[in-house]
Structure formats: C-alpha cells, structure tokens
C-alpha cells in the first residue's frame, strides 16, 4: 500500500495472534491494512471478537504485534521498545469504554486529567490545576468538580474526565473504543455531540470502534468492516452503509432497522457467532455466505477497488451499483 500525502496513520498488514497456553492460537487480526486521513473519523465495525479492540490496542502501542507496521509520521510504533510511550509522544491517545476503571479512584479529577503531563513536563501543582481547569471547560465540566473523586461523578462526567485527559497532551489522533456503550442512553448523545465538536474545533482525527450504528453514523466519515480479523469492506460511510457490496456488510447493515432519531440497534448480535478467527480456508465468510461459489471455499479473496471502496470478495464486481440498498438512514 502506498502512503498518500494526507495519511496521518498507516496500518500495514497487521497481524496479531494470541497464543494462550495449551490452546490453539487465536488469529485475532489477520493481515489488516488501512490508512487514517487527517481530520476524518474511521469507524471499525464488526461482530464481537472480530478484532476491533485488538487493532485499537495495536495502534496505541499496547499490543504485541506479530508482524506488520503501524506508521505514525513514518515511525513504525511496532518497532519501538515502548510502543505505548512512542504512540503517546506522536499524538495518539485512547478513550476506552469504561471510565471508572480508567481513573484512579483516589485522585481528584484535576490530577487524573493532567496525569499524562506528569512524566513530560516539570510544572507546579498550580500550573497543572490551571491546565486541568481549562480542559474541563473544553469538555463541559464545571470547575467546581476539579477536587472531586471519580465516585462523586456520574458516568457521563467520568467519561468527560477521560476525554479531557486524552486532550491534555494535545493529541492528533484519538482512538475511541466503545466510548459511549457504558453510558445511559440520555448521556450517550451528549458525549457524541461533545466528541464531534472537539474533533472540529481541535482538528482531531478519530479511530472509532462502536457496535452502536447510530454512533457510527453520527461521527464517522469512513467505515471499515471487519470479519474474523480481516477487513472485508472499507470506504466512505455513506457509500458503504447505503449500498454495501460485500455480502457480510449487506447482512450487517440490512439487519439494522431504521428508527426515527437514528437510534439504531447493535451490530454485535445480528448474526450468529461463527468459527474462531483463522479457522477457515478460503473466504472467511463462505460458510455463511448466500453468494458463495466453489472458489470461495479454496481461495481467500484479496481487497479490490470497487466503486470508491475496497472490497474483499470474489464476486464484488457482480453487485450492480445501487442494488444493495440498505434500510438505514445516513
Ligand atoms: N488477551 C487475549 N488473549 C487471548 N485471546 C484474546 C485476547 N484478547 C482478545 N482475544 C481474542 O481475540 C479475538 C479478537 O478480540 P477483540 O477483543 O479484538 O474483539 P472485538 O472485535 O473488540 O470484540 P468486542 O466487540 O466483543 O469488543 C477474539 O477471538 C478474542 O477472544
Ligand atoms: S468471496 Fe465468496 S463467500 Fe466470500 S463473501 Fe464473496 S461470494 Fe461470499
Ligand atoms: Mg472490543
């Protein structure tokens, strides 16, 4: 894959294999490649266990990568001794699903927010407090909360603290792994609106992981669909969601009902859990694919460009434009 001028991050043929003792290896990510363009939001979608969080952790330098590259500014984070530190130094931050476990329960809010600065900046407590207060304003938290402990905050407020902490190091790319799925429905939308506003005002780029299609449609500009550790389709969100080409994307998107207000269902439970990653020869989707032909069970399809997106399916060219109209609003 060639690097385009505007690519902020490039993931090349990433392979992550878990090797639990006395159990067969789990091929969680099986040669995944994609690029993150500055200012865009790429959503990774797919069923539970498809490898989304593993990719997220690899991008943050938190995962042991078997092979492949995660290039940020031309530096391969996988080749660095301390991948997490290298990722942070190059402007990558992460917001996970559960804000409670992400925060030190004994620390006041202001200290958690400026935690990323502790090792890099020699500043007084007063300076850190001032930085924290400024970040709190940016994420919609009242300054009076600075001295509170996490248990004294609501779930939504705690997630705002985590987002403020992610902003402390002036990031360029934020990895959002299920950022709203632990929150009440009423708070979920407020956090999505905040994330969208921060992206625009601070020129951020997001890698979003969510099984909530409403959140994906609200935030993402592009989407990549994962199936058993492989990318099956990727491209602009409007194209992929409106006219999915890959049979798996079609199944995934078609099963999402259209509901006013774009509160759409969960993509995680739409189709039954198949085999474990890496168990299948040929196209990983062939045991469940209504379009499967002989070659599908012997030869894995490679990604090809079809109408502005990349699709890994032997029959991708046969799907006429606009025929796979999905029933979900974008
Ligand atoms: N630390 C680990 N040790 C062994 N296997 C793991 C580990 N972490 C993940 N896996 C396995 O790797 C595969 C991918 O997991 P991953 O957490 O990346 O999926 P996911 O798409 O994020 O799923 P979910 O939607 O449930 O969060 C799964 O089969 C999972 O069981
Ligand atoms: S390659 Fe074959 S089995 Fe795989 S999605 Fe395409 S038609 Fe279905
Ligand atoms: Mg996950």
CSV table of C-alpha atoms and ligand atoms in Angstrom, one decimal:
chain,number,residue,atom,x,y,z
A,1,UNK,CA,0.0,0.0,0.0
A,2,UNK,CA,1.4,3.4,-0.9
A,3,UNK,CA,1.3,6.3,1.6
A,4,UNK,CA,-1.0,9.1,0.5
A,5,UNK,CA,0.1,12.7,1.3
A,6,UNK,CA,-2.7,13.2,3.8
A,7,UNK,CA,-2.4,9.9,5.7
A,8,UNK,CA,-1.8,10.6,9.3
A,9,UNK,CA,-1.5,6.9,10.3
A,10,UNK,CA,-0.9,3.9,8.2
A,11,UNK,CA,-1.5,0.3,9.3
A,12,UNK,CA,0.2,-2.2,7.0
A,13,UNK,CA,-0.5,-5.9,7.0
A,14,UNK,CA,-1.0,-6.0,10.7
A,15,UNK,CA,-1.0,-9.5,12.3
A,16,UNK,CA,-1.8,-10.1,15.9
A,17,UNK,CA,-2.0,-13.7,17.2
A,18,UNK,CA,-2.8,-14.6,20.8
A,19,UNK,CA,-1.2,-17.8,21.9
A,20,UNK,CA,-2.9,-19.0,25.1
A,21,UNK,CA,-1.1,-21.8,26.9
A,22,UNK,CA,-2.3,-25.3,25.9
A,23,UNK,CA,-4.8,-23.9,23.5
A,24,UNK,CA,-4.7,-23.3,19.7
A,25,UNK,CA,-3.5,-19.8,18.6
A,26,UNK,CA,-6.2,-17.2,18.0
A,27,UNK,CA,-5.6,-15.2,14.8
A,28,UNK,CA,-7.3,-12.1,16.1
A,29,UNK,CA,-6.0,-9.8,13.4
A,30,UNK,CA,-5.0,-11.4,10.1
A,31,UNK,CA,-3.2,-9.0,7.8
A,32,UNK,CA,-5.2,-5.8,8.2
A,33,UNK,CA,-4.2,-2.7,6.3
A,34,UNK,CA,-5.8,0.8,6.3
A,35,UNK,CA,-5.0,4.5,6.4
A,36,UNK,CA,-6.3,7.2,8.6
A,37,UNK,CA,-6.7,10.5,6.9
A,38,UNK,CA,-6.2,13.7,8.9
A,39,UNK,CA,-9.5,15.2,10.1
A,40,UNK,CA,-11.6,12.2,9.3
A,41,UNK,CA,-13.2,9.6,11.6
A,42,UNK,CA,-12.8,6.0,10.6
A,43,UNK,CA,-15.2,3.6,12.3
A,44,UNK,CA,-14.2,-0.1,12.7
A,45,UNK,CA,-17.3,-2.2,12.8
A,46,UNK,CA,-17.9,-6.0,13.1
A,47,UNK,CA,-19.2,-8.6,15.4
A,48,UNK,CA,-17.9,-9.3,18.8
A,49,UNK,CA,-14.5,-11.0,18.6
A,50,UNK,CA,-13.8,-9.7,15.0
A,51,UNK,CA,-10.6,-8.0,16.2
A,52,UNK,CA,-11.6,-4.3,16.6
A,53,UNK,CA,-10.1,-3.7,20.1
A,54,UNK,CA,-7.0,-5.7,19.2
A,55,UNK,CA,-6.4,-3.3,16.3
A,56,UNK,CA,-7.1,-0.3,18.6
A,57,UNK,CA,-4.6,-1.5,21.2
A,58,UNK,CA,-2.0,-2.1,18.4
A,59,UNK,CA,-2.5,1.4,17.2
A,60,UNK,CA,-1.9,2.7,20.7
A,61,UNK,CA,1.3,0.5,21.1
A,62,UNK,CA,-0.4,-1.6,23.7
A,63,UNK,CA,-0.4,-4.9,21.8
A,64,UNK,CA,2.3,-7.4,20.9
A,65,UNK,CA,2.2,-7.3,17.1
A,66,UNK,CA,3.4,-10.4,15.3
A,67,UNK,CA,4.1,-8.7,12.0
A,68,UNK,CA,3.1,-5.6,10.1
A,69,UNK,CA,3.5,-1.9,10.7
A,70,UNK,CA,1.7,0.9,12.5
A,71,UNK,CA,3.2,4.0,10.9
A,72,UNK,CA,2.7,7.4,12.5
A,73,UNK,CA,4.8,10.2,11.0
A,74,UNK,CA,6.8,7.5,9.2
A,75,UNK,CA,7.8,5.9,12.5
A,76,UNK,CA,6.8,2.3,13.0
A,77,UNK,CA,5.3,2.1,16.5
A,78,UNK,CA,5.6,-1.7,16.4
A,79,UNK,CA,9.4,-1.5,16.1
A,80,UNK,CA,9.7,0.8,19.2
A,81,UNK,CA,10.8,-0.7,22.5
A,82,UNK,CA,8.0,1.1,24.4
A,83,UNK,CA,5.2,1.3,21.8
A,84,UNK,CA,2.7,3.0,24.2
A,85,UNK,CA,5.1,5.7,25.0
A,86,UNK,CA,6.0,6.2,21.3
A,87,UNK,CA,2.4,6.3,20.4
A,88,UNK,CA,1.7,9.0,23.1
A,89,UNK,CA,4.7,11.0,22.0
A,90,UNK,CA,3.4,11.1,18.4
A,91,UNK,CA,0.0,12.3,19.4
A,92,UNK,CA,-2.1,9.1,19.8
A,93,UNK,CA,-4.4,8.9,22.8
A,94,UNK,CA,-7.2,6.5,23.7
A,95,UNK,CA,-10.6,6.6,25.3
A,96,UNK,CA,-11.9,3.2,26.4
A,97,UNK,CA,-15.4,2.1,27.2
A,98,UNK,CA,-15.3,2.1,31.0
A,99,UNK,CA,-14.4,5.5,32.5
A,100,UNK,CA,-14.5,4.1,36.1
A,101,UNK,CA,-11.6,1.7,35.6
A,102,UNK,CA,-9.7,4.2,33.6
A,103,UNK,CA,-9.5,6.7,36.5
A,104,UNK,CA,-7.6,6.4,39.8
A,105,UNK,CA,-10.3,6.3,42.4
A,106,UNK,CA,-8.2,8.1,44.9
A,107,UNK,CA,-7.2,11.0,42.7
A,108,UNK,CA,-9.1,14.3,42.3
A,109,UNK,CA,-10.4,15.0,38.8
A,110,UNK,CA,-7.8,17.6,38.1
A,111,UNK,CA,-4.9,15.2,38.8
A,112,UNK,CA,-6.3,12.5,36.6
A,113,UNK,CA,-6.7,15.0,33.8
A,114,UNK,CA,-3.1,16.1,34.0
A,115,UNK,CA,-1.7,12.7,34.6
A,116,UNK,CA,-0.2,12.4,31.0
A,117,UNK,CA,1.8,15.6,31.7
A,118,UNK,CA,3.4,14.3,34.9
A,119,UNK,CA,6.3,12.4,33.2
A,120,UNK,CA,6.9,15.0,30.5
A,121,UNK,CA,6.5,18.4,32.0
A,122,UNK,CA,8.1,19.9,35.1
A,123,UNK,CA,5.2,22.1,36.2
A,124,UNK,CA,3.9,23.2,39.6
A,125,UNK,CA,0.7,21.9,41.1
A,126,UNK,CA,-0.9,25.3,40.4
A,127,UNK,CA,0.1,25.1,36.7
A,128,UNK,CA,-1.3,21.6,36.4
A,129,UNK,CA,-4.5,22.7,38.1
A,130,UNK,CA,-4.9,25.6,35.7
A,131,UNK,CA,-4.3,23.3,32.7
A,132,UNK,CA,-6.9,20.9,34.1
A,133,UNK,CA,-9.5,23.7,34.6
A,134,UNK,CA,-9.0,24.8,31.0
A,135,UNK,CA,-9.5,21.2,29.8
A,136,UNK,CA,-12.6,20.8,32.0
A,137,UNK,CA,-14.2,23.8,30.3
A,138,UNK,CA,-13.5,22.3,26.9
A,139,UNK,CA,-15.3,19.1,27.8
A,140,UNK,CA,-18.2,20.8,29.5
A,141,UNK,CA,-17.3,20.1,33.2
A,142,UNK,CA,-17.8,22.8,35.8
A,143,UNK,CA,-14.6,24.0,37.5
A,144,UNK,CA,-16.1,23.2,40.9
A,145,UNK,CA,-15.7,19.5,40.1
A,146,UNK,CA,-11.9,19.7,40.0
A,147,UNK,CA,-11.4,18.4,43.5
A,148,UNK,CA,-14.0,15.6,43.3
A,149,UNK,CA,-13.1,11.9,43.2
A,150,UNK,CA,-14.4,9.7,40.4
A,151,UNK,CA,-17.1,8.1,42.7
A,152,UNK,CA,-18.6,11.6,43.2
A,153,UNK,CA,-19.3,11.9,39.4
A,154,UNK,CA,-21.9,10.4,37.1
A,155,UNK,CA,-20.8,8.0,34.4
A,156,UNK,CA,-21.1,10.7,31.7
A,157,UNK,CA,-19.0,13.2,33.8
A,158,UNK,CA,-16.4,10.5,34.3
A,159,UNK,CA,-16.2,9.9,30.6
A,160,UNK,CA,-15.7,13.7,30.1
A,161,UNK,CA,-12.8,13.5,32.5
A,162,UNK,CA,-11.3,10.7,30.5
A,163,UNK,CA,-11.8,12.7,27.3
A,164,UNK,CA,-10.1,15.8,29.0
A,165,UNK,CA,-7.2,13.6,30.0
A,166,UNK,CA,-6.9,12.4,26.4
A,167,UNK,CA,-6.7,16.0,25.3
A,168,UNK,CA,-4.0,17.0,27.8
A,169,UNK,CA,-1.2,16.0,25.5
A,170,UNK,CA,-2.6,17.9,22.5
A,171,UNK,CA,-3.3,14.7,20.5
A,172,UNK,CA,-3.8,14.4,16.8
A,173,UNK,CA,-5.4,11.0,16.8
A,174,UNK,CA,-7.8,9.7,19.4
A,175,UNK,CA,-8.8,6.0,19.5
A,176,UNK,CA,-12.3,5.7,20.8
A,177,UNK,CA,-13.1,2.1,21.8
A,178,UNK,CA,-16.8,1.9,22.5
A,179,UNK,CA,-16.7,5.4,24.1
A,180,UNK,CA,-20.5,5.5,24.8
A,181,UNK,CA,-21.5,1.9,25.3
A,182,UNK,CA,-21.2,2.0,29.1
A,183,UNK,CA,-23.4,5.2,29.4
A,184,UNK,CA,-27.1,5.7,29.8
A,185,UNK,CA,-28.9,6.5,26.6
A,186,UNK,CA,-29.6,10.0,27.8
A,187,UNK,CA,-25.9,10.8,28.3
A,188,UNK,CA,-24.7,8.9,25.2
A,189,UNK,CA,-25.9,11.6,22.8
A,190,UNK,CA,-24.3,14.4,24.8
A,191,UNK,CA,-20.9,12.6,24.7
A,192,UNK,CA,-21.2,12.0,20.9
A,193,UNK,CA,-22.0,15.7,20.4
A,194,UNK,CA,-19.0,16.6,22.5
A,195,UNK,CA,-16.7,14.3,20.6
A,196,UNK,CA,-18.0,15.7,17.3
A,197,UNK,CA,-17.4,19.3,18.5
A,198,UNK,CA,-13.9,18.6,19.8
A,199,UNK,CA,-13.0,17.0,16.5
A,200,UNK,CA,-13.9,20.1,14.6
A,201,UNK,CA,-12.5,22.7,17.0
A,202,UNK,CA,-9.3,20.9,17.7
A,203,UNK,CA,-8.6,19.4,14.3
A,204,UNK,CA,-8.7,15.8,15.6
A,205,UNK,CA,-8.8,12.5,13.8
A,206,UNK,CA,-10.7,9.6,15.3
A,207,UNK,CA,-10.5,5.9,15.1
A,208,UNK,CA,-13.9,4.9,16.4
A,209,UNK,CA,-14.9,1.5,17.5
A,210,UNK,CA,-18.6,1.0,18.2
A,211,UNK,CA,-21.3,-1.6,17.9
A,212,UNK,CA,-23.8,1.2,18.0
A,213,UNK,CA,-24.6,2.1,14.4
A,214,UNK,CA,-26.3,5.3,15.4
A,215,UNK,CA,-23.0,6.5,16.9
A,216,UNK,CA,-21.1,5.3,13.9
A,217,UNK,CA,-23.3,7.2,11.5
A,218,UNK,CA,-23.2,10.3,13.7
A,219,UNK,CA,-19.5,10.5,13.9
A,220,UNK,CA,-17.8,8.6,11.1
A,221,UNK,CA,-16.8,9.8,7.7
A,222,UNK,CA,-15.4,6.4,6.7
A,223,UNK,CA,-16.0,2.8,7.8
A,224,UNK,CA,-14.1,-0.4,7.7
A,225,UNK,CA,-15.9,-3.7,8.2
A,226,UNK,CA,-14.1,-6.5,10.0
A,227,UNK,CA,-15.0,-10.2,9.8
A,228,UNK,CA,-12.9,-12.7,11.8
A,229,UNK,CA,-9.8,-10.5,11.9
A,230,UNK,CA,-9.9,-9.4,8.2
A,231,UNK,CA,-11.2,-6.3,6.5
A,232,UNK,CA,-14.0,-7.2,4.1
A,233,UNK,CA,-15.1,-3.8,3.0
A,234,UNK,CA,-14.0,-0.2,3.6
A,235,UNK,CA,-14.8,3.2,2.2
A,236,UNK,CA,-16.9,6.3,2.7
A,237,UNK,CA,-19.6,5.8,5.3
A,238,UNK,CA,-22.4,7.0,3.0
A,239,UNK,CA,-21.4,4.6,0.3
A,240,UNK,CA,-20.8,1.5,2.4
A,241,UNK,CA,-23.9,1.9,4.6
A,242,UNK,CA,-26.3,3.0,1.7
A,243,UNK,CA,-25.0,0.5,-0.8
A,244,UNK,CA,-23.0,-2.3,0.9
A,245,UNK,CA,-21.2,-4.6,-1.6
A,246,UNK,CA,-19.7,-7.4,0.5
A,247,UNK,CA,-22.4,-10.0,1.4
A,248,UNK,CA,-21.3,-9.7,5.1
A,249,UNK,CA,-21.7,-5.9,5.1
A,250,UNK,CA,-25.1,-6.3,3.5
A,251,UNK,CA,-26.2,-8.7,6.2
A,252,UNK,CA,-24.8,-6.5,8.9
A,253,UNK,CA,-26.3,-3.2,7.6
A,254,UNK,CA,-29.7,-4.7,6.4
A,255,UNK,CA,-30.3,-6.1,9.9
A,256,UNK,CA,-30.1,-2.6,11.4
A,257,UNK,CA,-33.6,-1.1,11.4
A,258,UNK,CA,-34.3,2.5,10.5
A,259,UNK,CA,-35.7,4.3,13.6
A,260,UNK,CA,-36.5,8.0,13.7
A,261,UNK,CA,-33.8,9.9,15.5
A,262,UNK,CA,-31.2,7.4,14.2
A,263,UNK,CA,-31.2,5.4,17.4
A,264,UNK,CA,-30.2,2.2,15.7
A,265,UNK,CA,-29.6,-1.2,17.1
A,266,UNK,CA,-26.5,-3.1,18.0
A,267,UNK,CA,-24.4,-4.6,15.2
A,268,UNK,CA,-22.8,-7.1,17.6
A,269,UNK,CA,-25.6,-9.5,17.8
A,270,UNK,CA,-27.0,-9.5,14.3
A,271,UNK,CA,-25.6,-12.7,13.1
A,272,UNK,CA,-24.6,-15.9,14.9
A,273,UNK,CA,-21.0,-16.3,16.1
A,274,UNK,CA,-19.1,-18.4,13.6
A,275,UNK,CA,-15.8,-20.2,13.9
A,276,UNK,CA,-12.8,-18.7,15.7
A,277,UNK,CA,-10.5,-16.3,13.7
A,278,UNK,CA,-8.1,-18.2,11.4
A,279,UNK,CA,-10.0,-21.5,11.3
A,280,UNK,CA,-11.4,-21.2,7.8
A,281,UNK,CA,-9.7,-21.9,4.5
A,282,UNK,CA,-10.7,-19.6,1.6
A,283,UNK,CA,-13.1,-16.7,2.2
A,284,UNK,CA,-13.7,-16.5,5.9
A,285,UNK,CA,-17.4,-15.7,5.2
A,286,UNK,CA,-18.0,-18.7,2.8
A,287,UNK,CA,-19.8,-21.0,5.4
A,288,UNK,CA,-22.5,-18.3,5.8
A,289,UNK,CA,-22.5,-16.6,2.5
A,290,UNK,CA,-25.6,-16.8,0.3
A,291,UNK,CA,-23.4,-15.9,-2.7
A,292,UNK,CA,-20.6,-18.4,-2.2
A,293,UNK,CA,-19.3,-20.3,-5.2
A,294,UNK,CA,-16.6,-23.0,-5.4
A,295,UNK,CA,-13.6,-20.7,-5.4
A,296,UNK,CA,-14.8,-19.2,-2.2
A,297,UNK,CA,-14.0,-22.3,-0.2
A,298,UNK,CA,-10.5,-22.7,-1.5
A,299,UNK,CA,-9.1,-19.2,-2.2
A,300,UNK,CA,-9.2,-16.2,0.1
A,301,UNK,CA,-10.3,-13.1,-1.8
A,302,UNK,CA,-8.0,-10.0,-1.7
A,303,UNK,CA,-9.2,-6.5,-1.4
A,304,UNK,CA,-10.1,-4.8,-4.7
A,305,UNK,CA,-11.2,-1.3,-5.5
A,306,UNK,CA,-14.9,-1.3,-6.4
A,307,UNK,CA,-16.8,2.0,-6.8
A,308,UNK,CA,-14.7,4.0,-4.5
A,309,UNK,CA,-14.1,1.5,-1.8
A,310,UNK,CA,-12.1,-1.7,-1.1
A,311,UNK,CA,-14.0,-5.0,-1.1
A,312,UNK,CA,-12.5,-8.5,-0.4
A,313,UNK,CA,-15.0,-10.7,-2.2
A,314,UNK,CA,-14.6,-12.8,-5.4
A,315,UNK,CA,-18.0,-11.6,-6.6
A,316,UNK,CA,-17.7,-7.9,-5.7
A,317,UNK,CA,-17.8,-6.7,-9.3
A,318,UNK,CA,-21.1,-8.6,-9.9
A,319,UNK,CA,-23.1,-6.5,-7.4
A,320,UNK,CA,-24.6,-3.7,-9.6
A,321,UNK,CA,-24.4,-0.2,-8.3
A,322,UNK,CA,-27.3,0.8,-6.0
A,323,UNK,CA,-28.9,-2.7,-5.9
A,324,UNK,CA,-27.9,-3.4,-2.4
A,325,UNK,CA,-29.9,-0.6,-1.0
A,326,UNK,CA,-29.8,-0.8,2.8
A,327,UNK,CA,-32.7,0.2,5.0
A,328,UNK,CA,-30.6,2.5,7.3
A,329,UNK,CA,-30.6,6.3,7.0
A,330,UNK,CA,-27.3,8.1,6.6
B,1,LIG,N1,-5.6,-11.2,25.7
B,1,LIG,C1,-6.2,-12.1,24.9
B,1,LIG,N2,-5.8,-13.4,25.0
B,1,LIG,C2,-6.4,-14.3,24.2
B,1,LIG,N3,-7.3,-14.1,23.2
B,1,LIG,C3,-7.7,-12.8,23.1
B,1,LIG,C4,-7.2,-11.7,24.0
B,1,LIG,N4,-7.8,-10.6,23.6
B,1,LIG,C5,-8.7,-10.9,22.6
B,1,LIG,N5,-8.6,-12.2,22.3
B,1,LIG,C6,-9.4,-12.9,21.3
B,1,LIG,O1,-9.1,-12.2,20.0
B,1,LIG,C7,-10.2,-12.1,19.2
B,1,LIG,C8,-10.4,-10.6,18.9
B,1,LIG,O2,-10.8,-9.9,20.1
B,1,LIG,P1,-11.1,-8.4,20.2
B,1,LIG,O3,-11.2,-8.1,21.7
B,1,LIG,O4,-10.1,-7.6,19.4
B,1,LIG,O5,-12.5,-8.3,19.5
B,1,LIG,P2,-13.6,-7.1,19.4
B,1,LIG,O6,-13.9,-7.0,18.0
B,1,LIG,O7,-13.1,-5.9,20.1
B,1,LIG,O8,-14.8,-7.7,20.2
B,1,LIG,P3,-15.9,-6.9,21.1
B,1,LIG,O9,-16.9,-6.3,20.1
B,1,LIG,O10,-16.5,-8.0,21.9
B,1,LIG,O11,-15.2,-5.9,22.0
B,1,LIG,C9,-11.3,-12.8,19.9
B,1,LIG,O12,-11.4,-14.1,19.5
B,1,LIG,C10,-10.9,-12.7,21.4
B,1,LIG,O13,-11.4,-13.8,22.1
B,2,LIG,S1,-15.7,-14.3,-1.6
B,2,LIG,FE1,-17.5,-15.8,-1.9
B,2,LIG,S2,-18.0,-16.5,0.1
B,2,LIG,FE2,-16.7,-14.7,0.4
B,2,LIG,S3,-18.2,-13.0,0.5
B,2,LIG,FE3,-17.6,-13.1,-1.6
B,2,LIG,S4,-19.2,-14.5,-2.6
B,2,LIG,FE4,-19.3,-14.7,-0.3
B,3,LIG,MG1,-13.7,-4.8,21.7
